[in-house]
Amino acid sequence: MEIRITGALPLLMPEEILKIANNHTGKNAPTAITYGETTDAVFVDYMTSYTVFINPYTGKVIHSVCKEPRETDFFSFILKGHRTLWIPGKAGKLMIGYSVVIFVITLITGLVLWYPRKWNKKTALRNFTLKIKAPFARLNYDLHNVLGEYAAIVLFVLSATGLVWSFNWFSKATYYITSGGKELKPYVLPQSGTLHIEAGKASLNVLFKKLKEESPNTATFYFALPQKKEEVIRVSVVHERGSYYKTDNLFFDQYTLAPLQGSGAYAGKYTEASPADKLRRMNLEIHDGRILGIFGEIIVFVCALIGASLPVTGFIIWFKKKQNHSLHLRKS
């Protein structure tokens, strides 16, 4: 949920915001606090799917949301279907993954069949032109061949970026190729040193001020708060609104605020990441087209519709051929 506000007062520090949220909810173990841009409400999350939105200038509680453990919204429901077909466990994820593999094979073989044996003006017009006024059979053939050809590259990219999440072997192989032979390291968080437990937790206000000074134009500061004595403060510094890949994922000892080193493609500052790590961070935004803004999202949307139509138009072509073959056999 995005709540826009205005305010000319000084920004309230995280510890003040957390105190207000705890008083409002009657809880004392917040899991995260998120600061957005100057007109955004700050919000505090709790383990029980409880979120409190607060005016970061006045401290007024604007709104609070509490979801039941199994409660879900429409888009979360659709996303679950997209990832797992609403099938629990690993079965749904595997079905989606292998279906995409089959789709990619079909896409490649379709392109091979589409490619003309000899290029000339006639074959170019036939392969790149959609004949709207043609009879249904020919129009359906063009919808399959011509539109499929135009959307093929985008569909291949969508499939490849999706398979990164479906299969660990594909994820590692993709990283190996894009990094020039390096191994994909798992995303592992460091741990806080337990020698300073008696001193108590360090000031979150100090860390926020430090990060704010280092990145004054940051769109979002997300603080994942430690729940156990060995956990770290995990901070996501999002440099561009609506972007996930232009993000620094930083880790700090909860007792000393000493910066700690994590591992994996998503750990550390975006500007210091290798090209392969940056590409891995971009995977989601390449997959949904956001990498190119609204123009990219429109392209992905249109190509996805074409991709969804290919099995239908392909089935009609196969059925018509089978029908014609049966008719020919009867006549002979």
XYZ file of C-alpha atoms in Angstrom:
332
model
C 0.000 0.000 0.000
C 1.322 3.462 -0.923
C 0.234 6.452 1.170
C 1.293 9.943 0.051
C 1.610 12.737 2.605
C 3.061 16.211 2.966
C 5.053 17.603 5.828
C 7.402 20.484 6.660
C 8.436 19.253 10.119
C 11.723 17.422 10.834
C 11.717 13.727 10.030
C 11.125 11.474 13.031
C 13.895 8.968 13.697
C 13.345 5.162 13.500
C 13.340 4.574 17.261
C 10.587 7.176 17.722
C 8.551 5.637 14.900
C 8.958 2.142 16.360
C 7.827 3.358 19.782
C 4.686 4.885 18.261
C 3.951 1.683 16.313
C 4.470 -0.502 19.390
C 2.139 1.679 21.464
C -0.487 1.517 18.727
C -0.340 -2.253 18.285
C 0.504 -3.335 21.810
C 3.385 -5.359 20.351
C 7.106 -5.020 21.025
C 8.839 -7.030 18.302
C 8.646 -5.189 14.955
C 10.329 -7.011 12.083
C 10.952 -4.108 9.693
C 10.653 -0.369 9.214
C 10.569 1.336 5.806
C 11.211 4.985 4.963
C 10.204 6.144 1.492
C 10.528 9.504 -0.218
C 9.580 12.819 1.397
C 5.850 12.412 0.655
C 5.631 8.735 1.680
C 4.355 7.405 4.973
C 6.823 5.338 6.954
C 5.532 1.865 7.786
C 6.376 -0.725 10.404
C 5.848 -4.460 9.887
C 5.261 -7.176 12.489
C 5.585 -10.949 12.248
C 1.814 -11.444 12.403
C 1.262 -9.701 9.028
C 0.452 -6.468 10.836
C 1.552 -3.199 9.218
C 1.241 0.300 10.674
C 1.508 3.399 8.453
C 2.727 6.527 10.236
C 3.243 10.149 9.245
C 7.050 10.493 9.571
C 6.773 14.180 10.504
C 3.922 14.281 13.031
C 3.975 10.695 14.306
C 0.259 10.300 13.628
C -0.896 6.760 12.832
C -2.533 7.022 9.397
C -3.602 3.458 8.782
C -3.003 -0.091 9.946
C -3.500 -3.395 8.162
C -3.748 -6.843 9.718
C -3.915 -9.930 7.509
C -4.979 -13.328 8.707
C -2.356 -16.112 8.240
C -4.112 -17.531 5.156
C -5.561 -14.272 3.872
C -4.451 -13.193 0.420
C -5.297 -10.484 -2.092
C -6.180 -10.901 -5.771
C -2.707 -10.275 -7.180
C -1.018 -12.517 -4.617
C -3.457 -15.235 -5.622
C -2.655 -14.739 -9.327
C 1.090 -14.678 -8.608
C 0.807 -17.992 -6.770
C -0.958 -19.469 -9.796
C 1.733 -18.079 -12.089
C 4.468 -19.694 -10.007
C 2.912 -22.953 -8.813
C -0.554 -23.412 -10.397
C -1.856 -23.186 -6.796
C -0.433 -26.666 -6.164
C 1.260 -26.967 -2.735
C 4.808 -28.215 -2.307
C 7.352 -28.490 -5.112
C 5.019 -30.212 -7.588
C 3.437 -27.019 -8.904
C 6.773 -25.252 -9.304
C 8.199 -28.222 -11.219
C 5.143 -28.411 -13.474
C 5.522 -24.734 -14.337
C 9.269 -25.137 -14.905
C 9.048 -28.141 -17.211
C 6.134 -26.557 -19.081
C 8.353 -23.561 -19.818
C 11.152 -25.895 -20.979
C 8.706 -27.553 -23.388
C 7.537 -24.110 -24.544
C 11.146 -23.023 -25.257
C 11.810 -26.208 -27.274
C 8.589 -25.657 -29.218
C 9.536 -22.012 -29.771
C 12.970 -22.900 -31.164
C 11.656 -25.663 -33.438
C 8.904 -23.304 -34.609
C 11.504 -20.707 -35.596
C 13.428 -23.367 -37.522
C 10.258 -24.280 -39.428
C 9.458 -20.606 -40.003
C 12.884 -19.815 -41.486
C 12.584 -19.936 -45.290
C 14.955 -22.109 -47.338
C 15.498 -19.221 -49.713
C 15.212 -15.526 -48.956
C 13.622 -13.283 -51.561
C 11.001 -10.538 -51.692
C 8.137 -13.023 -51.853
C 9.221 -15.094 -48.846
C 9.991 -11.941 -46.851
C 6.493 -10.571 -47.459
C 4.922 -13.921 -46.607
C 6.892 -14.315 -43.372
C 6.622 -10.746 -42.099
C 3.189 -9.627 -43.282
C -0.129 -10.341 -41.602
C -2.947 -10.705 -44.148
C -5.968 -9.428 -42.231
C -8.479 -9.882 -45.108
C -7.391 -13.435 -45.930
C -9.675 -16.455 -45.319
C -9.800 -17.727 -41.733
C -7.367 -20.614 -42.287
C -4.724 -18.315 -43.799
C -5.316 -15.594 -41.191
C -4.903 -18.151 -38.410
C -1.702 -19.411 -40.044
C -0.329 -15.847 -40.193
C -1.354 -15.139 -36.613
C 0.690 -18.171 -35.586
C 3.714 -17.677 -37.848
C 4.035 -13.918 -38.229
C 3.061 -12.790 -34.728
C 4.993 -15.708 -33.237
C 8.091 -14.639 -35.120
C 7.816 -11.028 -33.919
C 7.336 -12.086 -30.301
C 9.858 -14.953 -30.304
C 12.869 -13.099 -28.875
C 10.847 -11.505 -26.067
C 9.166 -14.847 -25.279
C 12.545 -16.558 -25.150
C 13.863 -13.904 -22.724
C 10.738 -14.219 -20.548
C 11.132 -18.000 -20.485
C 14.845 -17.882 -19.661
C 14.407 -15.380 -16.838
C 11.534 -17.461 -15.457
C 13.583 -20.669 -15.535
C 16.192 -18.972 -13.326
C 13.663 -19.328 -10.462
C 12.377 -22.749 -11.488
C 15.587 -24.789 -11.579
C 18.739 -24.399 -9.532
C 20.825 -26.037 -12.283
C 19.571 -23.497 -14.828
C 20.247 -20.617 -12.438
C 23.824 -21.796 -11.868
C 24.420 -22.485 -15.565
C 23.151 -19.017 -16.554
C 25.411 -17.364 -13.990
C 28.371 -19.504 -15.096
C 27.915 -18.346 -18.695
C 27.306 -14.657 -17.935
C 30.178 -14.438 -15.438
C 32.740 -16.109 -17.671
C 32.985 -19.344 -15.699
C 32.428 -18.248 -12.096
C 30.318 -20.174 -9.601
C 27.086 -18.674 -8.272
C 27.476 -18.175 -4.546
C 24.432 -18.678 -2.318
C 22.862 -15.618 -0.708
C 24.081 -15.879 2.890
C 23.647 -13.289 5.617
C 26.495 -12.686 8.075
C 25.963 -12.876 11.841
C 26.313 -10.341 14.605
C 29.133 -10.856 17.086
C 27.747 -12.123 20.386
C 30.597 -10.686 22.502
C 28.761 -7.367 22.854
C 25.313 -8.650 23.865
C 25.556 -7.172 27.363
C 26.105 -3.705 25.909
C 22.679 -3.949 24.287
C 21.517 -3.137 20.781
C 23.078 -0.159 19.011
C 21.066 2.920 18.104
C 19.057 2.516 14.914
C 18.895 6.317 14.739
C 22.672 6.536 14.349
C 22.636 4.018 11.493
C 19.748 5.784 9.749
C 21.475 9.191 9.954
C 24.701 7.715 8.603
C 22.998 6.045 5.635
C 20.863 9.103 4.968
C 23.975 11.287 4.787
C 25.694 8.828 2.441
C 22.669 8.515 0.126
C 20.501 11.648 0.531
C 18.522 11.053 -2.681
C 17.611 7.445 -1.936
C 14.032 6.417 -2.753
C 13.636 3.831 0.032
C 15.415 2.698 3.202
C 14.226 -0.709 4.343
C 15.484 -1.962 7.717
C 14.945 -5.651 8.493
C 15.229 -5.792 12.264
C 16.958 -8.718 14.019
C 14.755 -11.064 16.038
C 17.530 -13.262 17.429
C 20.766 -12.414 19.243
C 22.995 -13.505 16.345
C 21.027 -11.822 13.543
C 22.137 -8.651 11.778
C 20.374 -5.450 10.808
C 19.741 -5.877 7.098
C 19.271 -2.651 5.158
C 18.044 -2.346 1.589
C 18.901 1.049 0.118
C 16.747 1.452 -2.998
C 18.194 4.182 -5.223
C 15.353 4.435 -7.732
C 11.641 4.291 -6.971
C 10.026 1.120 -8.270
C 13.387 -0.511 -9.026
C 14.637 -3.641 -7.269
C 17.976 -4.113 -8.962
C 19.397 -0.654 -8.198
C 19.539 -1.583 -4.540
C 22.329 -1.853 -1.982
C 21.815 -4.777 0.412
C 23.898 -3.957 3.468
C 24.442 -5.742 6.781
C 25.347 -4.327 10.192
C 26.145 -5.845 13.564
C 23.126 -5.122 15.779
C 25.367 -4.340 18.794
C 28.202 -2.301 17.250
C 26.789 -1.232 13.838
C 29.985 -2.542 12.285
C 29.415 -3.204 8.558
C 29.485 -6.910 7.729
C 30.016 -8.751 4.451
C 27.330 -11.026 3.021
C 27.691 -13.353 0.047
C 25.804 -13.928 -3.161
C 24.779 -11.883 -6.179
C 22.356 -9.712 -4.187
C 24.705 -8.790 -1.325
C 26.581 -5.499 -1.179
C 26.311 -2.248 -3.111
C 24.842 -2.263 -6.607
C 27.598 -0.035 -8.002
C 30.262 -2.455 -6.747
C 28.580 -5.591 -8.122
C 30.092 -7.492 -11.041
C 28.305 -7.426 -14.442
C 27.013 -10.972 -13.833
C 25.697 -10.003 -10.383
C 24.012 -6.909 -11.813
C 22.377 -9.036 -14.502
C 21.118 -11.463 -11.850
C 19.702 -8.562 -9.838
C 17.919 -7.360 -12.987
C 16.279 -10.740 -13.570
C 12.855 -9.811 -12.165
C 12.665 -6.483 -13.967
C 13.767 -8.051 -17.250
C 11.127 -10.733 -16.739
C 8.256 -8.274 -16.298
C 9.589 -5.570 -18.639
C 10.100 -2.886 -15.983
C 13.736 -2.616 -16.997
C 12.521 -0.469 -19.954
C 9.810 1.375 -18.048
C 6.197 1.493 -19.199
C 7.307 0.838 -22.800
C 8.940 -2.429 -21.739
C 5.884 -3.476 -19.723
C 3.636 -2.911 -22.747
C 5.960 -4.978 -24.960
C 5.977 -7.844 -22.423
C 2.181 -7.661 -22.083
C 1.585 -7.815 -25.855
C 4.149 -10.585 -26.406
C 2.701 -12.579 -23.505
C -0.729 -12.385 -25.144
C 0.784 -13.586 -28.417
C 2.556 -16.396 -26.551
C -0.741 -17.448 -24.974
C -2.379 -17.496 -28.429
C 0.267 -19.708 -30.058
C -1.026 -23.025 -28.626
C -4.550 -22.112 -29.812
C -3.572 -21.068 -33.339
C -1.141 -24.000 -33.533
C -3.859 -26.446 -32.536
C -6.179 -25.038 -35.241
C -3.443 -25.467 -37.876
C -2.861 -29.063 -36.746
C -6.604 -29.809 -36.657
C -7.181 -28.347 -40.134
C -4.316 -30.406 -41.549
C -5.640 -33.550 -39.906
C -9.124 -32.792 -41.250
C -7.804 -32.253 -44.774
C -5.720 -35.426 -44.572
C -8.748 -37.496 -43.481
C -10.824 -35.991 -46.285
C -8.111 -36.825 -48.819
C -7.967 -40.430 -47.585
C -11.729 -40.808 -47.913
C -11.690 -39.459 -51.462
C -8.864 -41.766 -52.474
